[in-house]
Short mmCIF file of C-alpha atoms and ligand atoms in Angstrom, two decimals:
data_model
loop_
_atom_site.label_atom_id
_atom_site.label_comp_id
_atom_site.label_asym_id
_atom_site.label_seq_id
_atom_site.Cartn_x
_atom_site.Cartn_y
_atom_site.Cartn_z
CA UNK A 277 10.71 8.76 45.55
CA UNK A 278 12.02 5.43 45.25
CA UNK A 279 11.33 3.35 42.19
CA UNK A 280 9.44 0.73 44.29
CA UNK A 281 6.68 3.23 45.25
CA UNK A 282 5.89 4.26 41.71
CA UNK A 283 2.64 2.62 41.05
CA UNK A 284 1.76 1.37 37.53
CA UNK A 285 -1.09 3.97 37.61
CA UNK A 286 1.38 6.81 37.45
CA UNK A 287 2.59 5.54 34.12
CA UNK A 288 -0.94 5.53 32.68
CA UNK A 289 -2.79 8.37 31.05
CA UNK A 290 -6.09 8.92 29.28
CA UNK A 291 -6.60 10.63 26.10
CA UNK A 292 -9.09 11.01 23.16
CA UNK A 293 -7.29 10.19 20.02
CA UNK A 294 -8.19 10.33 16.37
CA UNK A 295 -6.20 7.73 14.38
CA UNK A 296 -4.68 9.31 11.18
CA UNK A 297 -2.24 6.66 10.13
CA UNK A 298 -1.38 3.07 10.94
CA UNK A 299 1.50 0.98 9.90
CA UNK A 300 2.69 -2.55 10.83
CA UNK A 301 5.13 -3.33 13.48
CA UNK A 302 6.88 -6.77 13.85
CA UNK A 303 4.52 -9.84 13.56
CA UNK A 304 1.36 -8.69 15.24
CA UNK A 305 1.55 -4.97 16.29
CA UNK A 306 0.74 -1.72 14.69
CA UNK A 307 2.07 1.81 15.06
CA UNK A 308 -0.76 4.28 15.28
CA UNK A 309 -0.32 7.96 14.58
CA UNK A 310 -2.94 9.71 16.69
CA UNK A 311 -3.94 13.28 17.05
CA UNK A 312 -4.95 14.18 20.63
CA UNK A 313 -6.40 17.19 22.39
CA UNK A 314 -3.56 17.84 24.86
CA UNK A 315 -0.41 16.10 23.52
CA UNK A 316 -0.79 16.95 19.79
CA UNK A 317 0.31 14.32 17.38
CA UNK A 318 1.89 11.17 18.83
CA UNK A 319 3.14 7.78 17.50
CA UNK A 320 1.91 4.93 19.69
CA UNK A 321 1.98 1.10 19.68
CA UNK A 322 -1.10 -1.15 19.42
CA UNK A 323 0.11 -4.63 20.62
CA UNK A 324 -1.30 -7.77 19.07
CA UNK A 325 -3.92 -5.99 16.99
CA UNK A 326 -3.16 -7.99 13.84
CA UNK A 327 -4.17 -11.38 15.61
CA UNK A 328 -7.72 -12.32 15.07
CA UNK A 329 -8.27 -12.91 18.86
CA UNK A 330 -7.30 -9.26 19.66
CA UNK A 331 -9.93 -7.44 21.52
CA UNK A 332 -8.25 -4.18 20.92
CA UNK A 333 -8.25 -4.48 17.12
CA UNK A 334 -11.78 -3.24 16.73
CA UNK A 335 -11.14 -0.13 18.58
CA UNK A 336 -8.02 1.08 16.67
CA UNK A 337 -9.32 1.46 13.26
CA UNK A 338 -7.97 4.04 10.87
CA UNK A 339 -9.95 7.31 10.76
CA UNK A 340 -11.95 6.82 14.08
CA UNK A 341 -12.08 8.87 17.15
CA UNK A 342 -11.32 6.84 20.43
CA UNK A 343 -11.08 7.17 24.16
CA UNK A 344 -7.68 5.64 24.98
CA UNK A 345 -5.72 4.54 27.99
CA UNK A 346 -1.98 4.80 27.31
CA UNK A 347 1.07 3.53 29.12
CA UNK A 348 4.17 5.67 29.16
CA UNK A 349 7.14 3.66 27.64
CA UNK A 350 10.85 4.41 26.99
CA UNK A 351 10.27 4.59 23.29
CA UNK A 352 6.70 4.71 21.87
CA UNK A 353 3.67 4.78 24.38
CA UNK A 354 1.39 1.82 24.41
CA UNK A 355 -2.33 1.59 23.94
CA UNK A 356 -3.54 -0.53 26.80
CA UNK A 357 -7.35 0.17 26.31
CA UNK A 358 -9.43 1.79 23.69
CA UNK A 359 -13.07 2.48 23.06
CA UNK A 360 -14.31 4.03 19.73
CA UNK A 361 -16.54 6.93 20.46
CA UNK A 362 -16.97 7.93 16.69
CA UNK A 363 -16.36 5.50 13.94
CA UNK A 364 -17.28 8.00 11.22
CA UNK A 365 -19.04 5.07 9.66
CA UNK A 366 -20.41 6.90 6.40
CA UNK A 367 -16.83 7.70 5.53
CA UNK A 368 -15.67 4.15 5.53
CA UNK A 369 -18.44 3.09 3.22
CA UNK A 370 -17.27 5.29 0.39
CA UNK A 371 -14.09 4.98 -1.42
CA UNK A 372 -13.92 8.72 -2.44
CA UNK A 373 -14.54 9.67 1.06
CA UNK A 374 -11.78 7.41 2.19
CA UNK A 375 -9.51 9.06 -0.36
CA UNK A 376 -10.50 12.52 1.03
CA UNK A 377 -9.82 11.36 4.73
CA UNK A 378 -6.49 10.01 3.57
CA UNK A 379 -5.46 13.29 1.99
CA UNK A 380 -6.60 15.34 5.13
CA UNK A 381 -4.64 13.08 7.22
CA UNK A 382 -1.41 13.20 5.21
CA UNK A 383 -1.76 17.04 5.22
CA UNK A 384 -2.19 17.08 8.93
CA UNK A 385 0.77 14.82 9.47
CA UNK A 386 2.96 16.88 7.11
CA UNK A 387 2.27 20.21 8.75
CA UNK A 388 2.27 19.32 12.48
CA UNK A 389 5.26 18.48 14.66
CA UNK A 390 5.25 15.56 17.21
CA UNK A 391 4.08 15.97 20.68
CA UNK A 392 3.16 19.61 20.53
CA UNK A 393 -0.20 20.57 22.04
CA UNK A 394 -2.61 22.26 19.57
CA UNK A 395 -6.13 22.01 20.67
CA UNK A 396 -7.65 24.05 17.92
CA UNK A 397 -5.97 21.72 15.35
CA UNK A 398 -7.43 18.82 17.39
CA UNK A 399 -10.98 20.32 17.03
CA UNK A 400 -10.43 20.98 13.37
CA UNK A 401 -9.51 17.39 12.81
CA UNK A 402 -12.51 16.11 14.63
CA UNK A 403 -14.71 18.46 12.60
CA UNK A 404 -13.05 17.57 9.22
CA UNK A 405 -13.71 13.77 9.83
CA UNK A 406 -17.31 14.44 10.52
CA UNK A 407 -17.73 16.69 7.49
CA UNK A 408 -15.99 14.19 5.23
CA UNK A 409 -18.39 11.59 6.44
CA UNK A 410 -21.45 13.68 6.02
CA UNK A 411 -21.02 16.62 3.60
CA UNK A 412 -22.25 16.43 0.05
CA UNK A 413 -19.11 18.13 -1.26
CA UNK A 414 -15.98 16.64 0.26
CA UNK A 415 -13.74 18.69 -2.05
CA UNK A 416 -15.25 21.84 -0.70
CA UNK A 417 -14.45 20.44 2.84
CA UNK A 418 -10.84 19.83 1.91
CA UNK A 419 -10.25 23.31 0.51
CA UNK A 420 -11.74 24.87 3.67
CA UNK A 421 -9.69 22.38 5.85
CA UNK A 422 -6.41 23.28 3.95
CA UNK A 423 -6.84 27.06 4.53
CA UNK A 424 -7.85 26.52 8.16
CA UNK A 425 -4.96 24.19 8.93
CA UNK A 426 -2.58 26.79 7.34
CA UNK A 427 -4.14 29.49 9.52
CA UNK A 428 -3.43 27.53 12.56
CA UNK A 429 0.05 26.37 11.67
CA UNK A 430 1.29 29.95 10.66
CA UNK A 431 1.43 29.31 6.92
CA UNK A 432 -1.77 31.33 5.80
CA UNK A 433 -1.46 32.65 2.22
CA UNK A 434 -1.69 36.45 1.80
CA UNK A 435 -5.11 37.13 0.09
CA UNK A 436 -5.58 40.77 0.82
CA UNK A 437 -2.81 42.66 -0.94
CA UNK A 438 -0.27 42.16 -3.65
CA UNK A 439 2.72 39.93 -2.30
CA UNK A 440 4.89 41.57 -5.01
CA UNK A 441 4.30 45.25 -4.89
CA UNK A 442 1.92 45.51 -1.71
CA UNK A 443 -0.69 47.28 -3.90
CA UNK A 444 -4.45 46.90 -3.48
CA UNK A 445 -6.27 44.25 -5.40
CA UNK A 446 -8.92 45.04 -7.95
CA UNK A 447 -11.98 42.91 -8.63
CA UNK A 448 -10.47 41.60 -11.72
CA UNK A 449 -8.38 38.51 -12.79
CA UNK A 450 -5.35 38.79 -10.45
CA UNK A 451 -2.66 36.28 -9.98
CA UNK A 452 -1.43 33.69 -7.21
CA UNK A 453 2.23 33.08 -6.62
CA UNK A 454 3.09 30.05 -4.35
CA UNK A 455 6.67 31.20 -4.06
CA UNK A 456 5.77 34.61 -2.88
CA UNK A 457 3.13 33.24 -0.55
CA UNK A 458 -0.17 34.62 -1.92
CA UNK A 459 -2.10 36.90 -4.42
CA UNK A 460 -0.34 39.22 -6.84
CA UNK A 461 -2.21 42.21 -8.41
CA UNK A 462 -3.13 42.44 -12.07
CA UNK A 463 -0.14 44.41 -13.22
CA UNK A 464 2.30 42.25 -11.46
CA UNK A 465 0.60 39.25 -13.03
CA UNK A 466 0.96 40.90 -16.46
CA UNK A 467 4.68 41.08 -15.72
CA UNK A 468 4.68 37.32 -15.43
CA UNK A 469 4.47 36.78 -11.68
CA UNK A 470 2.40 33.78 -10.59
CA UNK A 471 -0.52 32.05 -12.32
CA UNK A 472 -4.03 33.49 -13.07
CA UNK A 473 -6.53 33.82 -10.24
CA UNK A 474 -10.17 34.61 -11.10
CA UNK A 475 -12.32 36.99 -9.10
CA UNK A 476 -14.49 34.15 -7.85
CA UNK A 477 -11.63 31.98 -6.73
CA UNK A 478 -10.11 34.87 -4.68
CA UNK A 479 -13.57 35.60 -3.08
CA UNK A 480 -13.89 31.98 -2.15
CA UNK A 481 -10.30 31.65 -0.82
CA UNK A 482 -10.96 34.68 1.41
CA UNK A 483 -14.34 33.36 2.64
CA UNK A 484 -12.84 30.02 3.44
CA UNK A 485 -9.78 31.42 5.14
CA UNK A 486 -11.82 33.73 7.50
CA UNK A 487 -14.97 31.66 8.29
CA UNK A 488 -16.31 28.59 9.92
CA UNK A 489 -17.46 25.86 7.56
CA UNK A 490 -21.15 26.71 8.13
CA UNK A 491 -20.55 29.88 6.15
CA UNK A 492 -18.68 28.06 3.30
CA UNK A 493 -21.35 25.19 3.03
CA UNK A 494 -23.82 27.42 1.40
CA UNK A 495 -21.63 28.24 -1.42
CA UNK A 496 -22.11 26.46 -4.77
CA UNK A 497 -18.89 25.26 -6.25
CA UNK A 498 -18.99 24.44 -9.89
CA UNK A 499 -16.46 22.05 -11.36
CA UNK A 500 -14.33 25.02 -13.08
CA UNK A 501 -14.09 26.92 -9.88
CA UNK A 502 -13.44 23.75 -7.74
CA UNK A 503 -10.63 22.79 -10.20
CA UNK A 504 -9.12 26.21 -9.94
CA UNK A 505 -9.19 26.33 -6.29
CA UNK A 506 -7.65 22.82 -6.03
CA UNK A 507 -4.89 23.92 -8.52
CA UNK A 508 -4.05 27.13 -6.35
CA UNK A 509 -4.07 25.25 -3.08
CA UNK A 510 -2.06 22.37 -4.40
CA UNK A 511 0.67 24.59 -5.69
CA UNK A 512 0.79 26.54 -2.61
CA UNK A 513 0.84 23.47 -0.27
CA UNK A 514 3.54 21.70 -2.34
CA UNK A 515 5.77 24.73 -2.36
CA UNK A 516 5.34 25.39 1.40
CA UNK A 517 5.88 21.73 2.30
CA UNK A 518 9.05 21.49 0.15
CA UNK A 519 10.42 24.67 1.64
CA UNK A 520 9.62 23.38 5.11
CA UNK A 521 11.28 20.10 4.46
CA UNK A 522 14.18 21.69 3.02
CA UNK A 523 14.61 24.08 6.04
CA UNK A 524 13.96 21.21 8.38
CA UNK A 525 16.74 19.29 6.75
CA UNK A 526 19.01 22.24 6.95
CA UNK A 527 18.22 22.78 10.73
CA UNK A 528 18.94 19.12 11.36
CA UNK A 529 22.38 19.26 9.53
CA UNK A 530 23.34 22.48 11.26
CA UNK A 531 22.54 20.87 14.54
CA UNK A 532 24.86 17.95 13.64
CA UNK A 533 27.70 20.40 12.86
CA UNK A 534 27.36 22.31 16.14
ZN1 ZN B 825 1.49 43.93 -7.44
#
């Protein structure tokens, strides 16, 4: 097929897109990081959207879901049209919810590779923005999101047997070891492995790991328990991401040597 017969239409594609990050490019453009149902995470360019006259600007806002028409380009694809289908408006009216959405977006960005389709994670992203907009306990939403995202990306912490001795867990204070990737039994904990993990925290982690949010939304989360869960998940995610970043760096360097 000759170049002349390629119509512009063949370079265009439609996609739903949730905007999880934006940064300035040049004088008037923005780079958007979007999550899509069929192409995974992409970085695309929205041209001229920092000019007051831009018609596109109102439809490429951060933390919104849009129907986009994109044009293939040599480097980053270009947003030619966009229409916001869900603005998640309550989220944008509340600083705490904006902070929660920022955290969810950062986590999503950190754990997902570019341009790899992951429809379940797209659906999860859509759900998480709706929940952060509406739920009375955005912290509970984030803990559930973390466990679900880790499931989908293959980094689920082990919550059903001791990661040190492979023994069964008793309903007592056990431990949690980010480095070993999950829960340690009470006797391994006594030998200094990991940090304390209460019975209730373990129950909730399991509930959140295995169930849709509707099952979790009925759980009352007091501040102590919420703090404990946050600490456990932070330690695990930090450890996992650092390990991943190190190994990605190693792979990159190994590739350069070969
Ligand atoms: Zn053990």
